[in-house]
Short mmCIF file of C-alpha atoms in Angstrom, two decimals:
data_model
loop_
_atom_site.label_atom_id
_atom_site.label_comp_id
_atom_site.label_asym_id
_atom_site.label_seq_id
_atom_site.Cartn_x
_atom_site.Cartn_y
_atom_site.Cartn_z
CA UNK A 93 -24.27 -27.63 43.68
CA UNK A 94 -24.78 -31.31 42.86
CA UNK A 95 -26.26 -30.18 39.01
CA UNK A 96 -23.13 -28.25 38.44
CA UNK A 97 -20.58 -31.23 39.70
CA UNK A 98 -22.90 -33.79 38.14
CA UNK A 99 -22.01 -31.94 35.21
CA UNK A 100 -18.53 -31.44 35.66
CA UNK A 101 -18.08 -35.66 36.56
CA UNK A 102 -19.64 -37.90 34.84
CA UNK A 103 -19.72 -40.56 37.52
CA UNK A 104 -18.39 -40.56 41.16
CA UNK A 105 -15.30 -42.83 40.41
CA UNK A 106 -14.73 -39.78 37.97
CA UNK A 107 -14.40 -37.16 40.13
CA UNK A 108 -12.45 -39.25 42.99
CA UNK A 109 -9.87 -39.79 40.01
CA UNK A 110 -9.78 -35.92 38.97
CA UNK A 111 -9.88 -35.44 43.18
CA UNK A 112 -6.70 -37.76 43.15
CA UNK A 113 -4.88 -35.74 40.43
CA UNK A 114 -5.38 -33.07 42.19
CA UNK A 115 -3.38 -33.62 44.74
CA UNK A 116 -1.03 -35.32 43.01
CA UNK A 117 -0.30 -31.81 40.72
CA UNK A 118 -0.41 -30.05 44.16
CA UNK A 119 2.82 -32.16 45.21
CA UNK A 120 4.13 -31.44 41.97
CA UNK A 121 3.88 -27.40 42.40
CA UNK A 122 5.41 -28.38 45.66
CA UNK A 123 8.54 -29.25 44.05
CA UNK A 124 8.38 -26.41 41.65
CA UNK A 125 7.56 -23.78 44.41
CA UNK A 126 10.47 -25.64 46.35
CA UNK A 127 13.29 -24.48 43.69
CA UNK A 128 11.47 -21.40 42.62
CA UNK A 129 11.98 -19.97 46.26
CA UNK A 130 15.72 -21.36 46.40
CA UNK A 131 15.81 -17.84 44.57
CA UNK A 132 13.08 -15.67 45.47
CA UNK A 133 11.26 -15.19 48.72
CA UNK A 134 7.35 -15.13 48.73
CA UNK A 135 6.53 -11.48 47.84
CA UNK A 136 4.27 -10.21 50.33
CA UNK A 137 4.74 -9.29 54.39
CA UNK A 138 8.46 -7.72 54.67
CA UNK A 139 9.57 -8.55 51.43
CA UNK A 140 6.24 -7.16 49.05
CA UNK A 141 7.37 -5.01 46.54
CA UNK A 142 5.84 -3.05 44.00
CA UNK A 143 7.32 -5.46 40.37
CA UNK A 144 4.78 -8.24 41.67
CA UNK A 145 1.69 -5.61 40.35
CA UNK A 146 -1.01 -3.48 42.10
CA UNK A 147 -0.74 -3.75 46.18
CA UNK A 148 -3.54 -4.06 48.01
CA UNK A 149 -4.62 -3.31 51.48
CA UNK A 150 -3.20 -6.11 53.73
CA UNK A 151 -6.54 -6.42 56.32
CA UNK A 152 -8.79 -6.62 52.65
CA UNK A 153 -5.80 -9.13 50.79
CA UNK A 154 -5.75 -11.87 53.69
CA UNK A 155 -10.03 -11.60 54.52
CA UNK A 156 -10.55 -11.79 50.39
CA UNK A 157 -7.69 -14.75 49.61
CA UNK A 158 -8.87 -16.85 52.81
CA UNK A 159 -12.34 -16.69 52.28
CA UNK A 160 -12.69 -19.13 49.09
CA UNK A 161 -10.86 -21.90 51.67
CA UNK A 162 -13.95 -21.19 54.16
CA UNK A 163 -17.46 -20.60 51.75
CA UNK A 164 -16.15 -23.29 48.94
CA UNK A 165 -16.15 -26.31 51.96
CA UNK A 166 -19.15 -24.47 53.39
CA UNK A 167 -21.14 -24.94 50.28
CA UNK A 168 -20.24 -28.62 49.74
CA UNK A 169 -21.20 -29.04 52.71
CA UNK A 170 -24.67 -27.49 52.86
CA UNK A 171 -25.39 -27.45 49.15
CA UNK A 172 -23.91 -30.98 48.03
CA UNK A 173 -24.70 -34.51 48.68
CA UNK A 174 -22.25 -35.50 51.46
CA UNK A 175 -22.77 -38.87 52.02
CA UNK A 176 -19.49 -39.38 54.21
CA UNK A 177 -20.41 -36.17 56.67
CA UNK A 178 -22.58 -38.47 59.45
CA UNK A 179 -18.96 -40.52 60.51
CA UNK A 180 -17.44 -39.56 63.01
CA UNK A 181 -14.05 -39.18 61.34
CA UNK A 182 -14.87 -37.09 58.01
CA UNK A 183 -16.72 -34.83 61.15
CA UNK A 184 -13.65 -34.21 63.32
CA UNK A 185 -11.40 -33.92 60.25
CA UNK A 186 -13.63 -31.49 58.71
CA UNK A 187 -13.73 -29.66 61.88
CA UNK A 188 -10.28 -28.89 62.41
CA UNK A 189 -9.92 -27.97 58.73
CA UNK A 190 -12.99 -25.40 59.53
CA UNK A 191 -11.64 -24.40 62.96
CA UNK A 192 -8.11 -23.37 61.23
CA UNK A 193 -10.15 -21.42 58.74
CA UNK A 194 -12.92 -20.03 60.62
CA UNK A 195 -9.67 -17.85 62.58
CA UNK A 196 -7.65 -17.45 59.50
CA UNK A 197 -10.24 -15.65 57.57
CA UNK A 198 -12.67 -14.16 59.58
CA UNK A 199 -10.45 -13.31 62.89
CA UNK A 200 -7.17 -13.10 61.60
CA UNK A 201 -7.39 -10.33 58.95
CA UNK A 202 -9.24 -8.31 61.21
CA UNK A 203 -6.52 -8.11 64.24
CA UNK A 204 -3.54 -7.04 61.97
CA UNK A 205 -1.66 -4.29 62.76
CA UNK A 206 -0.34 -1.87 60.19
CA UNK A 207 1.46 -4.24 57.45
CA UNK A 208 2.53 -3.79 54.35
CA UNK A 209 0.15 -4.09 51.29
CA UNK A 210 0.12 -7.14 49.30
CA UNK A 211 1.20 -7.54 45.86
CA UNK A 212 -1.99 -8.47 43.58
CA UNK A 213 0.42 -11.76 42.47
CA UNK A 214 0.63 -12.67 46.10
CA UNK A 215 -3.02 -12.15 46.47
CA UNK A 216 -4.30 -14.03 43.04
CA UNK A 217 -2.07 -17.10 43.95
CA UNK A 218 -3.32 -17.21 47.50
CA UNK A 219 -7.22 -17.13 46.70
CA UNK A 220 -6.58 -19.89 43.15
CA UNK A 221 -4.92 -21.72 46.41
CA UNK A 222 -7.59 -21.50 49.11
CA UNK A 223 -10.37 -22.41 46.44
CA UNK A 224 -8.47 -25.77 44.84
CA UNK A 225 -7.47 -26.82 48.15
CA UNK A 226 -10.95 -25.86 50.33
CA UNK A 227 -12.64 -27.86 46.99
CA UNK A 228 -10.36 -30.94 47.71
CA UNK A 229 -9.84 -31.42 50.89
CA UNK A 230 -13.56 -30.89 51.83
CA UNK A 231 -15.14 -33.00 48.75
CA UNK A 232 -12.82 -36.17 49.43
CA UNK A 233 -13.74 -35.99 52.75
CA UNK A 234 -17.50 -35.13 52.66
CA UNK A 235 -18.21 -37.57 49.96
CA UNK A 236 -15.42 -40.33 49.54
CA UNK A 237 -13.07 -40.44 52.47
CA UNK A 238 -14.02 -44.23 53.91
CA UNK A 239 -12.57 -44.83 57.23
CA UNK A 240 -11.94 -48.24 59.40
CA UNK A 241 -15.19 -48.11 62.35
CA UNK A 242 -12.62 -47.67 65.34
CA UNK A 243 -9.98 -45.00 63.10
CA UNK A 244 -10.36 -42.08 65.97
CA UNK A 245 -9.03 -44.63 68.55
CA UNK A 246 -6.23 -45.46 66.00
CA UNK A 247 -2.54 -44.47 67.08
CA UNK A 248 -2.50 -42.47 63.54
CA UNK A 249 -5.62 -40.62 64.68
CA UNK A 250 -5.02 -39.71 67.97
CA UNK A 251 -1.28 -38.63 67.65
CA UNK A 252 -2.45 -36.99 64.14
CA UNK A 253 -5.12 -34.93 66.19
CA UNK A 254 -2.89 -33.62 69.16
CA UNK A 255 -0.40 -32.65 66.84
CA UNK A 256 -3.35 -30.88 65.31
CA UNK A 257 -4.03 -28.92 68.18
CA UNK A 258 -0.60 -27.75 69.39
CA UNK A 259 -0.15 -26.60 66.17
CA UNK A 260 -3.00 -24.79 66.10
CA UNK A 261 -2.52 -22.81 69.73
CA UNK A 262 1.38 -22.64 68.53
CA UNK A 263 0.12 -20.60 65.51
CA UNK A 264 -2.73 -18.72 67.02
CA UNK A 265 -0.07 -17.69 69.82
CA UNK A 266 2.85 -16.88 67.59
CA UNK A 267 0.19 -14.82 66.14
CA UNK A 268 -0.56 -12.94 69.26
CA UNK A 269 2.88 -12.36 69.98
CA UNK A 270 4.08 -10.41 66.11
CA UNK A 271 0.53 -8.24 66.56
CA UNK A 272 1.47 -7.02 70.21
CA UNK A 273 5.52 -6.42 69.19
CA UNK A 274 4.90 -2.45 68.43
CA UNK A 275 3.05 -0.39 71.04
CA UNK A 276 0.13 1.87 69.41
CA UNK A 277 1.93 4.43 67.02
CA UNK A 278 4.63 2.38 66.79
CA UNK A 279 6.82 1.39 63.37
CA UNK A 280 9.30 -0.97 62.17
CA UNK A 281 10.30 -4.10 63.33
CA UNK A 282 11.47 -6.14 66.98
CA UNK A 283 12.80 -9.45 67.60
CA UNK A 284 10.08 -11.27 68.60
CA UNK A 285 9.87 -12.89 72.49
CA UNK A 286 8.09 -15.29 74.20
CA UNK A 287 6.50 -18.98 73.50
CA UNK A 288 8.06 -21.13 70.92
CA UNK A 289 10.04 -17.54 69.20
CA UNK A 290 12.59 -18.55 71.79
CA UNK A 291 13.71 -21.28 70.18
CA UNK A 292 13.30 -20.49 66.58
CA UNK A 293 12.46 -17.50 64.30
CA UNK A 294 9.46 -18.64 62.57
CA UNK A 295 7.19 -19.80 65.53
CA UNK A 296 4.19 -18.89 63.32
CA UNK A 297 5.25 -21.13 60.79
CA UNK A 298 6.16 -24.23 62.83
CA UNK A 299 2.90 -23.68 64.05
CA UNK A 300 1.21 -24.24 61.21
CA UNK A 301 3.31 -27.39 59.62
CA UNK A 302 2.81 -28.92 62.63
CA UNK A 303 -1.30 -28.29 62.65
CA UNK A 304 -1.31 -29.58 58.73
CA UNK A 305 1.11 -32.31 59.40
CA UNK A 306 -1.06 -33.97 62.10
CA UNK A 307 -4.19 -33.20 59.71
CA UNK A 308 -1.85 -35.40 57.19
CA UNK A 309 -1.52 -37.85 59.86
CA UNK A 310 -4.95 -38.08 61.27
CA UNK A 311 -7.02 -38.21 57.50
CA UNK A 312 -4.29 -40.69 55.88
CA UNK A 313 -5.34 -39.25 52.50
CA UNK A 314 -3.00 -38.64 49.74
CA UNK A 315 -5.16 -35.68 49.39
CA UNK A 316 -4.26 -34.34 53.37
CA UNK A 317 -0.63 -35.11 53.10
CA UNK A 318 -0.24 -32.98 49.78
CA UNK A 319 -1.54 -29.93 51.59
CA UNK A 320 1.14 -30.32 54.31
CA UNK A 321 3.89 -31.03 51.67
CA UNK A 322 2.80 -27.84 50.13
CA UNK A 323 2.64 -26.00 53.44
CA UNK A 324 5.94 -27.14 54.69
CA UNK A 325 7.88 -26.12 51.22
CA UNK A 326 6.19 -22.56 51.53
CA UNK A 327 6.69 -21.94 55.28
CA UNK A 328 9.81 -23.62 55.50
CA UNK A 329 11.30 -21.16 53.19
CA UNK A 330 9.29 -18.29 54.75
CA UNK A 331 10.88 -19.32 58.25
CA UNK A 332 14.81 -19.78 56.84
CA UNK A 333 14.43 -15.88 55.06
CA UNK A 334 12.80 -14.61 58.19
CA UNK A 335 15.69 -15.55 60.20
CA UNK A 336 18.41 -14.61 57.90
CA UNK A 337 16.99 -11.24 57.81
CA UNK A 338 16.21 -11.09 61.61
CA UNK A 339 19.99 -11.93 62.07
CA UNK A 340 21.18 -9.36 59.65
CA UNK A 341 19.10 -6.46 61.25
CA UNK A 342 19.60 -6.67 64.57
CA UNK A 343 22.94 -7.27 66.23
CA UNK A 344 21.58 -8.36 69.37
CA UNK A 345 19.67 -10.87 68.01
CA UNK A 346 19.73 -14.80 70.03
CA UNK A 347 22.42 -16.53 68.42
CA UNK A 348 20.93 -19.68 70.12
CA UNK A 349 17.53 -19.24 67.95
CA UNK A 350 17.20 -21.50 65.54
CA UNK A 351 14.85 -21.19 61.89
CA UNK A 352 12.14 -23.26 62.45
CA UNK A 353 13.68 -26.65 64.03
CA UNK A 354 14.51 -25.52 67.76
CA UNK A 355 18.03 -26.64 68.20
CA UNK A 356 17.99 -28.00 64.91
CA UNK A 357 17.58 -25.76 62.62
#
């Protein structure tokens, strides 16, 4: 792994530049994905269709696209010169990036319930996302993410990790909840109850901005806080068509239920 990025980069100050621009073009596809789902919702779960190419099995789409975000940071890690890996910060940071991706492709794929297939769009988009991401976020902090000695008792640390965590269980709940809606046998669709979906249609999806918004908080990276811009523009949209639709199907659903803001919005 070093031979092939020692021949990609030139020198270290190199590849912390190209590192930098990547996150930096992330923020800008933030903005473009922003305004290109003002008019189109992401094609895959309740709204994949057929005009977005081949679908594929929704268990084998989510296990395939995830996995690049998991084995990429996995073989920095064991295959790379990480000379930032012995702090204690880069270690807990890395470890909640791991621990999000550890369940999200090698648990969660495996505990979904029917679904619909996924689009191959959907699916190519998600793995060239996993891989640039998992190869950013881990190599900045593995090998260049410098830290003050006493940063994991700093305010921006600690409040950055719990915010971390109850994102996490939030998502990992919301999770729970959607898989156990339909008995065995069971089709279509029911207004989902308990834990944070009674305040706001896309529990899932708070969930997760909150768990990449602390990571933002707690690594103070340009390179963290582009992966929750990007996170928040997709889910955010995700959450605001999930409710529309959940409002437009069912008659009965909570009128007090927010999007993704409880009593918000």
């Amino acid at each position: 792994m070093d031979a092939l990025l020692s021949r990609l980069f030139s020198t270290e100050e190199e590849e912390l530049y190209i590192l930098d621009c990547m996150a930096y073009l992330m923020v800008f596809m933030a903005a473009c994905t922003f305004i290109a789902l003002l008019f189109e919702n992401v094609p895959y779960g309740r709204y994949s269709t057929s005009k977005y190419g081949l679908q594929i099995n929704v268990r084998f789409a989510w296990f395939v696209q995830e996995l690049p975000a998991l084995l990429l940071p996995l073989c920095l890690l064991l295959r790379a010169s990480s000379s930032k890996t012995s702090l204690l910060p880069n270690q807990l940071l890395i470890a909640m990036y791991l621990c999000h991706y550890v369940q999200r492709s090698c648990i969660y794929p495996f505990l979904i319930r029917g679904g619909k297939p996924t689009p191959l769009a959907s699916f190519a988009l998600a793995f060239v996302f996993c891989s640039y991401n998992g190869f950013m976020q881990i190599r900045y902090l593995s090998h260049y993410a410098e830290y003050p000695t006493n940063w994991v008792t700093h305010p921006c640390f600690l409040v950055g990790s719990v915010l971390w965590f109850v994102g996490w269980i939030m998502n990992v709940q919301s999770d729970h909840i959607l898989r156990n809606l339909r008995k065995p046998g069971e089709t279509g669709y029911k207004i989902p109850k308990g834990g944070m979906f009674e305040y706001v249609s896309g529990a899932n999806f708070l969930g997760e901005i909150t768990e990449w918004a602390g990571f933002a908080l707690a690594g103070h990276s340009v390179h963290s806080a582009a992966f929750a811009i990007f996170t928040t523009v997709v889910l955010a949209s995700r959450a605001v068509a999930h409710h529309k639709w959940y409002l437009a199907k069912f008659e009965d659903y909570p009128k007090s239920r927010k999007a993704l803001i409880p009593f918000l919005f």
